Structures are given as C-alpha cells and as structure tokens.
XYZ file of C-alpha atoms in Angstrom:
320
model
C 0.022 -0.062 -0.081
C 3.130 2.269 0.089
C 6.252 3.513 -1.775
C 9.726 4.170 -0.261
C 12.778 4.843 -0.466
C 15.653 4.058 2.145
C 19.118 5.943 1.425
C 22.381 6.918 3.011
C 23.946 10.399 2.112
C 27.469 9.653 0.649
C 28.571 13.009 1.424
C 28.480 13.071 5.056
C 26.733 9.657 6.257
C 23.210 10.871 7.042
C 20.535 7.881 6.730
C 16.913 8.585 5.886
C 13.638 7.197 4.532
C 10.916 8.662 2.718
C 7.691 7.325 2.020
C 4.195 7.945 0.981
C 0.604 5.690 1.051
C -2.732 5.662 0.834
C -2.559 4.700 4.395
C -3.133 6.985 7.688
C -0.207 7.985 9.179
C 2.584 5.988 7.360
C 5.294 7.643 9.143
C 4.032 5.752 12.503
C 4.691 2.368 10.726
C 7.155 2.193 7.852
C 10.541 4.389 8.840
C 13.380 3.305 10.897
C 16.796 4.762 11.320
C 19.855 5.243 13.789
C 22.675 7.351 12.790
C 26.020 5.333 12.283
C 23.925 2.306 11.919
C 21.458 2.146 9.409
C 17.790 2.772 7.840
C 14.970 0.195 7.428
C 11.369 0.819 5.651
C 9.158 -2.227 6.267
C 5.785 -2.205 4.353
C 2.836 -4.309 2.751
C 1.422 -6.314 5.499
C 4.323 -4.217 7.392
C 6.107 -6.254 10.143
C 7.226 -3.408 12.369
C 9.493 -5.964 14.317
C 11.849 -5.130 11.628
C 12.381 -2.154 12.387
C 13.972 -2.403 15.973
C 15.322 -5.880 14.986
C 16.730 -4.996 11.527
C 18.958 -1.998 13.407
C 20.005 -4.118 16.157
C 21.587 -6.791 13.225
C 23.226 -3.684 11.302
C 24.467 -2.533 14.873
C 25.793 -5.867 15.406
C 27.763 -5.863 11.788
C 25.482 -7.392 9.837
C 25.547 -5.987 6.097
C 21.981 -4.889 4.542
C 21.632 -7.991 2.732
C 22.369 -10.160 5.665
C 19.837 -8.194 7.590
C 17.153 -8.406 5.247
C 17.819 -12.026 4.998
C 17.785 -13.001 8.702
C 14.306 -11.057 8.906
C 12.366 -12.697 6.254
C 14.278 -16.285 7.040
C 12.454 -16.051 10.578
C 9.087 -14.510 9.151
C 6.255 -16.847 8.471
C 4.411 -14.262 6.761
C 7.454 -13.040 4.652
C 5.702 -13.767 1.455
C 3.232 -10.785 2.284
C 6.340 -8.591 3.716
C 8.012 -5.773 1.624
C 11.070 -4.099 3.194
C 13.998 -1.785 2.364
C 17.287 -1.820 4.198
C 20.423 0.285 3.954
C 23.393 -0.051 5.914
C 25.977 2.719 7.424
C 28.585 2.058 4.707
C 25.899 2.166 1.986
C 25.292 -1.166 1.564
C 21.623 -1.866 0.387
C 18.740 -4.687 0.001
C 15.139 -4.959 -1.085
C 12.935 -7.597 -0.539
C 8.939 -8.078 -2.087
C 7.344 -11.158 -1.207
C 5.647 -13.019 -3.771
C 1.949 -12.575 -2.130
C 2.420 -9.029 -2.325
C -0.354 -7.329 -4.234
C 0.584 -5.774 -7.844
C 2.042 -4.031 -9.322
C 4.964 -4.671 -6.639
C 8.925 -4.568 -6.659
C 11.779 -2.980 -5.639
C 15.338 -1.685 -6.843
C 18.435 -1.247 -5.060
C 21.981 0.279 -5.991
C 24.697 1.930 -3.881
C 23.279 3.881 -1.022
C 19.890 3.037 -1.840
C 16.826 0.802 -1.838
C 13.743 1.598 -3.153
C 10.217 0.090 -2.869
C 6.323 -0.092 -3.555
C 3.543 -2.200 -3.629
C -0.396 -1.324 -5.124
C 1.653 0.703 -7.577
C 0.590 1.909 -11.104
C 3.672 0.227 -12.199
C 7.389 -0.336 -12.394
C 7.939 3.241 -13.219
C 6.860 4.081 -9.801
C 10.123 2.382 -8.039
C 12.403 3.677 -11.045
C 10.963 7.534 -10.257
C 12.382 6.864 -6.918
C 15.614 5.301 -7.804
C 16.477 7.295 -10.772
C 15.959 10.648 -8.939
C 18.253 9.719 -5.946
C 20.593 8.453 -8.426
C 20.578 11.777 -10.303
C 20.903 13.786 -6.871
C 22.000 17.529 -7.581
C 19.793 18.484 -4.030
C 20.632 18.091 -0.603
C 19.733 14.961 0.997
C 16.500 15.571 2.490
C 15.155 17.600 -0.560
C 16.367 14.676 -2.555
C 14.261 12.263 -0.777
C 11.088 14.191 -1.234
C 11.803 14.787 -4.452
C 12.162 10.990 -5.329
C 8.496 10.700 -3.708
C 7.238 13.338 -6.172
C 8.859 11.653 -8.720
C 7.407 8.407 -7.896
C 3.973 9.946 -7.720
C 4.027 11.717 -11.158
C 4.696 7.932 -12.211
C 1.330 7.255 -11.166
C 2.292 6.261 -7.379
C -0.042 4.129 -5.066
C -3.080 2.696 -7.339
C -5.374 3.618 -4.587
C -4.099 7.415 -4.296
C -2.743 9.674 -1.536
C -3.050 9.847 1.926
C 0.125 10.555 4.199
C 3.567 11.289 3.721
C 7.021 11.055 6.361
C 10.549 12.031 6.093
C 12.948 10.546 8.520
C 16.658 11.346 8.669
C 19.146 10.657 11.466
C 22.224 12.214 12.144
C 24.696 11.918 14.938
C 24.058 14.846 17.446
C 21.418 16.151 14.822
C 18.425 16.414 17.127
C 16.851 19.382 18.961
C 19.794 20.902 21.161
C 22.030 17.750 19.926
C 20.565 15.494 22.098
C 19.997 12.700 20.152
C 20.204 11.617 16.241
C 16.669 12.342 14.990
C 18.046 15.249 12.715
C 14.471 15.220 10.905
C 11.185 13.426 11.756
C 8.225 14.785 9.836
C 4.949 13.395 9.254
C 1.950 14.417 6.960
C -0.661 12.006 8.372
C -4.119 12.878 6.423
C -3.660 15.237 3.505
C -4.833 15.557 -0.394
C -1.073 16.449 -1.248
C 1.024 14.650 1.696
C 4.270 15.222 -0.616
C 3.742 18.771 -1.482
C 2.920 19.472 2.346
C 5.777 17.260 3.305
C 7.981 19.727 1.504
C 6.283 22.488 2.923
C 7.108 21.202 6.569
C 10.823 20.509 5.490
C 11.157 24.212 4.795
C 9.440 25.038 8.143
C 12.036 22.557 9.816
C 14.969 24.316 8.103
C 13.920 27.446 9.652
C 13.305 26.675 13.208
C 15.685 23.770 13.755
C 18.401 24.099 11.404
C 21.729 25.464 13.073
C 23.658 28.026 11.131
C 26.794 27.419 9.388
C 29.664 29.879 10.381
C 29.428 31.453 6.607
C 25.661 31.991 7.450
C 26.583 34.466 9.857
C 26.081 38.245 9.571
C 29.011 40.567 11.478
C 26.824 42.746 13.854
C 28.437 46.118 12.894
C 27.032 49.903 13.744
C 24.777 49.608 10.914
C 23.431 46.224 11.501
C 23.117 46.786 15.337
C 21.164 50.154 14.576
C 18.721 48.080 11.981
C 18.044 45.375 14.504
C 17.046 47.683 17.264
C 14.835 49.192 14.486
C 13.363 45.893 13.591
C 12.934 44.624 16.904
C 10.976 47.756 18.271
C 8.689 47.773 14.954
C 7.580 43.849 16.353
C 7.475 45.158 19.914
C 10.109 43.162 21.332
C 12.731 45.688 22.536
C 14.486 45.489 25.924
C 11.690 45.553 28.524
C 8.966 44.243 25.988
C 6.524 41.567 26.799
C 8.464 38.834 24.973
C 11.145 38.447 28.037
C 7.754 37.618 30.261
C 7.013 34.733 28.530
C 9.476 32.396 30.019
C 9.860 33.008 33.539
C 11.517 30.409 35.745
C 9.737 28.763 38.731
C 12.581 30.118 40.699
C 14.033 34.006 40.242
C 17.606 33.214 38.819
C 20.448 35.376 40.156
C 22.257 37.696 37.146
C 25.225 35.703 37.132
C 22.970 32.478 37.195
C 21.310 33.967 34.033
C 24.442 34.894 32.277
C 25.531 31.383 32.731
C 22.523 29.655 31.226
C 22.610 32.120 28.481
C 26.150 31.175 27.901
C 25.810 27.100 28.458
C 22.864 27.121 25.330
C 24.150 25.912 22.061
C 24.913 28.956 19.915
C 27.328 29.327 16.336
C 30.095 31.123 16.147
C 32.709 32.912 18.842
C 31.385 36.187 20.643
C 32.714 39.412 18.957
C 33.231 42.901 20.353
C 29.536 44.854 20.208
C 29.186 47.751 18.209
C 28.146 51.211 19.392
C 24.474 50.568 18.218
C 24.202 47.000 20.428
C 24.725 46.121 23.915
C 23.854 43.071 26.260
C 20.431 44.278 27.157
C 19.316 44.643 23.344
C 21.144 40.965 22.701
C 19.201 39.520 25.780
C 15.814 41.119 23.803
C 16.800 39.519 20.457
C 17.353 36.033 22.321
C 13.699 36.281 23.841
C 12.347 37.430 20.707
C 13.968 34.153 19.073
C 12.996 31.914 21.733
C 9.342 33.067 21.165
C 9.481 32.598 17.455
C 11.029 29.202 18.189
C 14.365 30.074 16.442
C 16.547 29.266 19.428
C 18.573 26.779 17.239
C 19.734 29.638 15.047
C 21.209 31.589 18.134
C 24.643 33.026 17.063
C 27.432 33.718 19.753
C 26.981 37.733 20.746
C 28.048 39.993 18.024
C 26.681 38.037 15.151
C 23.174 37.144 13.636
C 22.159 34.442 11.376
C 21.269 35.909 7.937
C 17.865 33.759 8.016
C 16.969 35.200 11.357
C 17.569 38.511 10.075
C 15.754 37.828 7.123
C 12.708 36.484 9.257
C 12.815 39.743 11.329
C 12.813 42.222 8.326
C 9.543 40.057 7.264
C 8.058 40.575 10.367
C 8.794 43.944 10.944
C 7.420 44.501 7.571
C 4.051 42.973 7.809
C 3.609 44.598 11.286
C 3.976 48.098 9.819
C 1.393 47.413 7.100
C-alpha cells in the first residue's frame, strides 16, 4: 500500500527514509533509522519488528543484505512483507514477498533501496531510484523529490493520504541531544508530498543550526537596524517577550548569564558595536525563543542571516 526509499547520504553518512501511502500516518509504521547504523523501511503487510530488529542486526555488524535475509527467514509471513534496508556503508537490499499486491517490486543500488506495492507500475519505483541516483539536491530535499517523481509516475494505485521523512544524523536532534535530525509526518492530507516539502522548509528555518558562513557581523549599521526591527515588532528591552519564559525560581544575574552562555550557539563572541549592547542582545534572544528560532542563536556580535531576514519580514508585516 506504499512506496518508499531508504538511503545514505554519501557526503556525510546521514541515513534517511521517505515514504508515501494511501494509509493513515504511514510515518508511524514504515521508517526506522539510527545514525551510524542504518535505515529500514517495512511495509506491505508490515512487520514493524523489522525496524528495531533490523537496526539491532546492523549495529551488530550484519550488512544490509544479511540483515534483510535474516529478518525474512525468521518470518512466517515473509511472502506478504516488503522491506528495504541500507547500512552505514551504503550497502542496500530490498525484498518483495511473492504475495504482495501488484504491481509490487523494488530496486537497490549504492546507497539506496526503493520499493513499493499496489503501484501504478514499475515506473513508480524507477522514479524513486532514478531521482536519487541523479542527485543534485541536498539529501532531505532529494528524498522528497524521489517521492514526487514516483507520484508523477502514478504512485499508489489507491491514491494519496500520508507521507513521512525521517533522517538520522549523529547529534542532529534538538539541542544536539539525539540523532533525530528530521522527523516529519503528514498523517492525512490531499497532497501529502507537497505538504511534506512545506514542512521541510519550516524544519530548516526553525531547527537547523546555521553554518559559520551564514552569520552576519553586527557592525554599527546592522546593530542600528536590529534595534529598529525589534522595536517594530514590539520586542525591544523590557517588552512582553521577556515575560513569556519566566523560571519557577528567580535567577541571579550570574545564573542568568551562565545559562545563556551554556546554550548551544554558532560562532565565537565578537566585540559589540556602539549601536548594540547586552540588553539588546537579551531582547533579541527572547524574541527568537518566542518565535522558536533558538537553534539559530549566534554568538554575541553575530546574527544568523535567516533570522535577520525573518525579522525583516515580521517587522515589514507589522508596519503594514
């Protein structure tokens, strides 16, 4: 009832799965991944144990093909299962049981396994595979593009309902605390792939950390502009934004400074211009927290370019 691709990003080792189905919340069933280990898609009459069990086998040193062979051999309903596996080395394997509903099949190659069942035809799997091989886009966008190409070839014969994108990256989760870099699900939608692409854009805005090259130096001009923009959205020092996040126990000045400095940020602090000071820096960070942009926090003396553009848009809308 589904088509999917499991893949490894050859550039950095990220592991991901993209999937679409005429099935409610396909992301709760099909995709499984662990950074540095591998990725698994389990579908058709899905055996969800293939996910954790497969990752366990991969972590124990089994290759993608060995993992899939062992999962299938131990399954009495193997002929009704479909699955794809990719390991941390980019080796891949796919299985389609002989009792899966037509059209059903899969393709695998270096770094990917693509598969589907109840499809319009083999062109759906070719759309997944050929799009991945062609590359030319960042890994998450490429996986969504694979789904779009498969959909253009007819996709699931029953129609569209849900889609999901899962990408595991070491330390890629919120605050760097786990490997769940991207975990997006469209559970019920008339255009699940299009909606998945929209959510990916929001994920990148809110949760991606900027690279050093994305930072803008706070000079006299930028500092003055930031003060004007923050004032335009009502987020200057002493505004209500600072009141949104109030700790249960009052912090001393030293504790507050220590907590701010302990939060993840990009870059190294630089001298502040005369148009900017620590009070305005705190106001900027308070506004960013309310807007859920805290993962894009830059060291004092810098600002992420996307945050600056976002603030410009917000201030422009507020002035209209």
